[in-house]
Tab-separated table of C-alpha atoms in Angstrom:
chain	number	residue	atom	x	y	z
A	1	UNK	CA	-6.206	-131.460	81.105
A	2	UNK	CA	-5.799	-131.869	84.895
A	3	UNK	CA	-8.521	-134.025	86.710
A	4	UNK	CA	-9.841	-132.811	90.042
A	5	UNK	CA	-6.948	-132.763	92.581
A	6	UNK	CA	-7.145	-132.918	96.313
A	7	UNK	CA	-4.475	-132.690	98.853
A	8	UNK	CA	-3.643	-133.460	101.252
A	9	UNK	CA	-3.651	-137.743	99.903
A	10	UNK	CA	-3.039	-138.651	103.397
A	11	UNK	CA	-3.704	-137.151	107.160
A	12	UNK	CA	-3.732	-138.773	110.446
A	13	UNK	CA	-4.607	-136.573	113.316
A	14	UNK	CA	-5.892	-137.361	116.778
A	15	UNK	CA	-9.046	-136.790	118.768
A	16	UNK	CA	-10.408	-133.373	119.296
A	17	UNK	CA	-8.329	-132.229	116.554
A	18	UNK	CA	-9.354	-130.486	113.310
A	19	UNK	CA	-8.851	-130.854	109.905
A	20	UNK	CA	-9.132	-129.061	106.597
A	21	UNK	CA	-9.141	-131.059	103.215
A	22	UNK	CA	-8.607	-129.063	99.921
A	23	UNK	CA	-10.109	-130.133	96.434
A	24	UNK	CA	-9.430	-127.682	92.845
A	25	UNK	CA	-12.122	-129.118	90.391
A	26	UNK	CA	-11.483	-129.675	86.802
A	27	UNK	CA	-11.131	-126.581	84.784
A	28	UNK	CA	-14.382	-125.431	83.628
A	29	UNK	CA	-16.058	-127.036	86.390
A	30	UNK	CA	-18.181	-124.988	88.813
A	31	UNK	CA	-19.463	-127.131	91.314
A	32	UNK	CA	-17.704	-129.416	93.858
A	33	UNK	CA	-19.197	-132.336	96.071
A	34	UNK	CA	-17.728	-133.896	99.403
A	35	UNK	CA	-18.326	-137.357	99.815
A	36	UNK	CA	-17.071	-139.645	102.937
A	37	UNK	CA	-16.163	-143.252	102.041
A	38	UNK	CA	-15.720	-145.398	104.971
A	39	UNK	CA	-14.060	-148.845	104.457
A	40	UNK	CA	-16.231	-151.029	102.293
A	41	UNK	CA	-19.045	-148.688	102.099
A	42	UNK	CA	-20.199	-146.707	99.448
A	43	UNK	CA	-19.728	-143.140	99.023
A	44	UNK	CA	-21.929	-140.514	101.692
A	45	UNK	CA	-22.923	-137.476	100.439
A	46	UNK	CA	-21.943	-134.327	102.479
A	47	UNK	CA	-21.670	-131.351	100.981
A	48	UNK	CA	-22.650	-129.608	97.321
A	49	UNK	CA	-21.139	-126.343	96.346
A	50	UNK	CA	-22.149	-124.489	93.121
A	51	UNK	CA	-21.108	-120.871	92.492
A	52	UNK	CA	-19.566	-120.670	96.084
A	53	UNK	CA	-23.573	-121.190	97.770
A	54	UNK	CA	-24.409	-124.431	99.308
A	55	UNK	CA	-26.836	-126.458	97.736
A	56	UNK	CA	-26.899	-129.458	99.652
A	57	UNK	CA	-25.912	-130.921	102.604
A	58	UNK	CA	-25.986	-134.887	104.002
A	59	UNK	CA	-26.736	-136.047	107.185
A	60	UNK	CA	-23.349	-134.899	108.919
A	61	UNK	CA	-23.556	-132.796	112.324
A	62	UNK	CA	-22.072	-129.445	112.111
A	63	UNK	CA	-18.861	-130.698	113.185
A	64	UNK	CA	-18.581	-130.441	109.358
A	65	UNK	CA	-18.005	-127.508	107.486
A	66	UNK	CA	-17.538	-126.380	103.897
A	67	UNK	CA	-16.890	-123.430	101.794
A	68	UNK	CA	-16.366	-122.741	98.012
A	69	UNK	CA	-13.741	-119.859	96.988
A	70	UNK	CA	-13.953	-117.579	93.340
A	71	UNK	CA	-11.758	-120.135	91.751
A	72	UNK	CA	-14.359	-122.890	92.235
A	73	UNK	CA	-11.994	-125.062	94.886
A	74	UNK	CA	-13.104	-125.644	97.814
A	75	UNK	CA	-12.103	-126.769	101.203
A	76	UNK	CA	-13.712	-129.590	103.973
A	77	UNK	CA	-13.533	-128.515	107.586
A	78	UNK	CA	-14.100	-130.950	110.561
A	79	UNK	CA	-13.740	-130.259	113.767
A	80	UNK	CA	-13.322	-132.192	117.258
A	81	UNK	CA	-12.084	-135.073	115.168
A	82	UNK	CA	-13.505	-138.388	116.203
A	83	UNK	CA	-12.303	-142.481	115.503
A	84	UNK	CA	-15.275	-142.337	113.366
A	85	UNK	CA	-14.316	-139.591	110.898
A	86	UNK	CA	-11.312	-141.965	109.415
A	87	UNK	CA	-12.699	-142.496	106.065
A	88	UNK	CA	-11.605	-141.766	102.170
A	89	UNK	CA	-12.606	-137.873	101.865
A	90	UNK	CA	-13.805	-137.750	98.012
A	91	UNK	CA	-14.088	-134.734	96.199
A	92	UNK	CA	-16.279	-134.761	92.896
A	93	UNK	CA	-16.488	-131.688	90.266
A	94	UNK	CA	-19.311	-131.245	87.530
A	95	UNK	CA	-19.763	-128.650	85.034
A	96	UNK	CA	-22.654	-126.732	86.567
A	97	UNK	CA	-24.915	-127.492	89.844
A	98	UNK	CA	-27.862	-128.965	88.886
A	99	UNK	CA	-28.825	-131.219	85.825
A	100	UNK	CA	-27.981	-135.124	85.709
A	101	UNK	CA	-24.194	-134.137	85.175
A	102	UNK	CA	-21.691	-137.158	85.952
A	103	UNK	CA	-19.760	-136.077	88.851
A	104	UNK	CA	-16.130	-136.751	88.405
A	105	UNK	CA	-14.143	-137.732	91.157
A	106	UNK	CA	-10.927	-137.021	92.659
A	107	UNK	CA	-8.153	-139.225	94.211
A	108	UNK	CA	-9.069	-138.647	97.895
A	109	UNK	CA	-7.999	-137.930	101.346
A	110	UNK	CA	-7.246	-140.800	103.424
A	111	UNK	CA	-8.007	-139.772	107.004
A	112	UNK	CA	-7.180	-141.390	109.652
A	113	UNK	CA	-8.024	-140.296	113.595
A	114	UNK	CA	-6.528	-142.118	116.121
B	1	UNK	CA	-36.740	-143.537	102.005
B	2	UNK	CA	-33.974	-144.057	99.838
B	3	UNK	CA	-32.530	-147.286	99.310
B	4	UNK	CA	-30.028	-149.075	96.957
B	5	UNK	CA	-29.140	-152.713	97.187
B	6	UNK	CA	-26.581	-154.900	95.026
B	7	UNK	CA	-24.598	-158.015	95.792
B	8	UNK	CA	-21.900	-157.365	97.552
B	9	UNK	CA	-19.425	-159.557	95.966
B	10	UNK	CA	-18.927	-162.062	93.266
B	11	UNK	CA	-16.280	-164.139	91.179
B	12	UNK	CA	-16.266	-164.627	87.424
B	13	UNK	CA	-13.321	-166.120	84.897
B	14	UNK	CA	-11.675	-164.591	82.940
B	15	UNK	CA	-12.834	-163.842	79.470
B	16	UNK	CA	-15.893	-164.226	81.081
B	17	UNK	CA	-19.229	-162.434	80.814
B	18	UNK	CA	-20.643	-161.188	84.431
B	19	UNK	CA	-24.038	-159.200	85.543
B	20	UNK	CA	-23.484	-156.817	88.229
B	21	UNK	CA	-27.223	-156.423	89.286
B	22	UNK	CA	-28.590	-152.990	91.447
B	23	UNK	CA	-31.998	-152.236	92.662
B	24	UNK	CA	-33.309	-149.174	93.887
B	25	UNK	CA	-35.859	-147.200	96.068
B	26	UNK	CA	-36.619	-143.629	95.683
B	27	UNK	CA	-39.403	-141.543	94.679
B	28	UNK	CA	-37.038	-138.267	93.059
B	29	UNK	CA	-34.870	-140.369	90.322
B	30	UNK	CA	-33.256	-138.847	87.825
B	31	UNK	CA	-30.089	-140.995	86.717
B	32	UNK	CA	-28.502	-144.027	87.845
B	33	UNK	CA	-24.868	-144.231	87.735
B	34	UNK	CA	-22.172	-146.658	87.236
B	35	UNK	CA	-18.741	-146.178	88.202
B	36	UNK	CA	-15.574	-148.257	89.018
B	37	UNK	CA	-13.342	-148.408	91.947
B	38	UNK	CA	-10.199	-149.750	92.316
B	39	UNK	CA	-8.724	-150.697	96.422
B	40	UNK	CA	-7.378	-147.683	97.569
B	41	UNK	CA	-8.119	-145.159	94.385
B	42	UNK	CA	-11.483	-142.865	93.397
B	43	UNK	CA	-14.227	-143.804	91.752
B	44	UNK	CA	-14.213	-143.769	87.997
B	45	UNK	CA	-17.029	-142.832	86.485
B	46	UNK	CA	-18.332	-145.771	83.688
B	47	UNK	CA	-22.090	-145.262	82.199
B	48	UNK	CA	-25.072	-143.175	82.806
B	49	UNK	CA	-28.635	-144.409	81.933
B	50	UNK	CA	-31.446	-141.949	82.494
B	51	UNK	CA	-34.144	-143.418	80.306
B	52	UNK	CA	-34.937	-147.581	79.948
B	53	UNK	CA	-32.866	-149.570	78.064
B	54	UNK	CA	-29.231	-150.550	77.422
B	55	UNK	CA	-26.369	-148.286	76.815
B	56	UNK	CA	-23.188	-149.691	75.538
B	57	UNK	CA	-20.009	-148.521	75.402
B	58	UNK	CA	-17.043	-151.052	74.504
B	59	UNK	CA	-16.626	-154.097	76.923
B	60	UNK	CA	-19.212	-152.443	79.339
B	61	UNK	CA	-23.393	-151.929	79.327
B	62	UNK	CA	-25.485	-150.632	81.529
B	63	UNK	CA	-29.282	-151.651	81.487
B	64	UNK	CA	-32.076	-149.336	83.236
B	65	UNK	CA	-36.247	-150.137	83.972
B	66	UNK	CA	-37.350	-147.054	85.835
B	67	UNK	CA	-40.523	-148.855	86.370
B	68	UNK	CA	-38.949	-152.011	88.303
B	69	UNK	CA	-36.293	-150.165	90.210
B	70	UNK	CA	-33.698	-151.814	88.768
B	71	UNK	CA	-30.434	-151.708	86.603
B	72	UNK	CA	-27.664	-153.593	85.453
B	73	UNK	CA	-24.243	-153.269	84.204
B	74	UNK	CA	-22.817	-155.980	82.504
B	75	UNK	CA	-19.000	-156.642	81.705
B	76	UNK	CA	-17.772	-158.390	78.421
B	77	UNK	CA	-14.578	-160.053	78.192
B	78	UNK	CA	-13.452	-159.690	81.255
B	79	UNK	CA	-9.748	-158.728	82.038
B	80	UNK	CA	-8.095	-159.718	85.147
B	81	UNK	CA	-7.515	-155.667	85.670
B	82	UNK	CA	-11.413	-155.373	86.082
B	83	UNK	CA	-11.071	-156.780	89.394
B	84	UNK	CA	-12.555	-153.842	91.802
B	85	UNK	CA	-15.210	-152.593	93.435
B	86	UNK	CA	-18.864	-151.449	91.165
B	87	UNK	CA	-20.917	-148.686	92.910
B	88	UNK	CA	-24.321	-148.279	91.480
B	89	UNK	CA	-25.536	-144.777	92.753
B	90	UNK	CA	-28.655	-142.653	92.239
B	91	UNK	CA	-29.361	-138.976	91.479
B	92	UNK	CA	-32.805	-138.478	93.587
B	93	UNK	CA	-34.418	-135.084	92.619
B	94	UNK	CA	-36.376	-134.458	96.073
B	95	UNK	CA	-33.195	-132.993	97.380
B	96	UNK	CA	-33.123	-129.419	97.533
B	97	UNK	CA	-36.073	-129.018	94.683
B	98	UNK	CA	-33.614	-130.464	92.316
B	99	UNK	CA	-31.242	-128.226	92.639
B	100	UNK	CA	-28.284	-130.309	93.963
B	101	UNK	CA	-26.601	-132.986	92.044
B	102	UNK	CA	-26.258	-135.917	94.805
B	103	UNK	CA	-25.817	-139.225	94.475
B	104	UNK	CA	-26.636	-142.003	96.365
B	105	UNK	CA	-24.202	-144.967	96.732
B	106	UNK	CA	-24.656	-148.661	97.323
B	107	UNK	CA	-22.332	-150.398	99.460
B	108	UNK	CA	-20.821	-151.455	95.908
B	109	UNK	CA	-19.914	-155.280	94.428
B	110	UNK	CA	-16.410	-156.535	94.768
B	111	UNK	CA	-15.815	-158.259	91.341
B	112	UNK	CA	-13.071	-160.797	91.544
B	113	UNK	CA	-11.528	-162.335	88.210
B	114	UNK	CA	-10.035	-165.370	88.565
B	115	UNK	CA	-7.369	-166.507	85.606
């Protein structure tokens, strides 16, 4: 079975820009997280999406966007790209949106903004 | 607030026994998770303790005391390929009423295995 799959793996844009990231969870899977890893930090939580509703959100400004489609992907919008949004993009699927499910995580987006 | 602390790096031999060590801060837990990250790749996800005490699974454990905060995961035999990053992270039940699964990371611990 295919793991969760993002593309694309690598992005550079430049300020003011905007982006949008792409993530199909594992089959089966109905919820999808967005997590920013910036280099040699741990993982920040953005976004949760279960059943295409939003059911949580990090401390991002609104400059960040999500949305869930039918199919259970999903897709990460940011807009008026700044030096500080180059991070690892990491998309995580679990089976449903709640519960102490193990989040399973994809390969990443590399973004870079110069 | 929320807070998760654990060594930020350390060196063992290998063949080697090493103690990753992770405490934590919150007042929603439910799970602490272990998962392994190799320079440039995802996270991999490696144990899951919910209740105290020690899960095992092959060359890895994970230890949890809810009451002190704090867990462990502890690596047997180690291989030179278990060089990475560990990130200890936290399911806190606050958010949302419970209703979203997210986890909190530590800044992980770089593992290096020296020959």
């Amino acid at each position: 079975d295919a793991g969760v799959t993002q593309s694309p793996t690598h992005l550079i844009k430049t300020r003011g820009q905007h982006v949008t990231l792409r993530c199909s969870p594992i089959s089966g899977h109905k919820s999808v997280s967005w997590y920013q890893q910036v280099l040699g930090q741990g993982p920040q939580f953005i976004f949760q999406y279960y059943e295409k509703e939003e059911r949580g959100r990090g401390n991002f400004p609104d400059r960040f966007s999500a949305r869930q489609f039918p199919n259970y992907s999903s897709e990460l919008n940011v807009n008026a790209l700044l030096l500080g949004d180059s991070a690892l993009y990491l998309c995580a699927s679990s089976l449903g949106g709640a519960g102490a499910e193990t989040q399973y995580f994809g390969p990443g987006t590399r973004l870079l903004v110069l | 607030g929320q807070n998760i602390d654990q060594p930020t790096e350390m060196t063992a031999t290998e063949g080697a026994i090493v103690q990753i060590n992770c405490t934590y801060q919150t007042s929603g837990f439910n799970g602490l998770f272990w998962y392994q990250q190799h320079a440039g790749e995802a996270p991999t996800f490696l144990s899951y303790n919910v209740l105290d005490g020690l899960e095992e699974k092959g060359r890895f454990s994970s230890f949890l005391s809810r009451s002190k905060g704090y867990s462990y995961l502890l690596l047997k035999e180690l291989q030179m390929k278990d060089s990475a990053s560990y990130l200890c992270a936290v399911r806190d039940l606050r958010e949302y009423g419970g209703a979203t699964n997210k986890l909190i990371f530590g800044t992980g611990t770089l593992l290096a295995v020296q020959p």
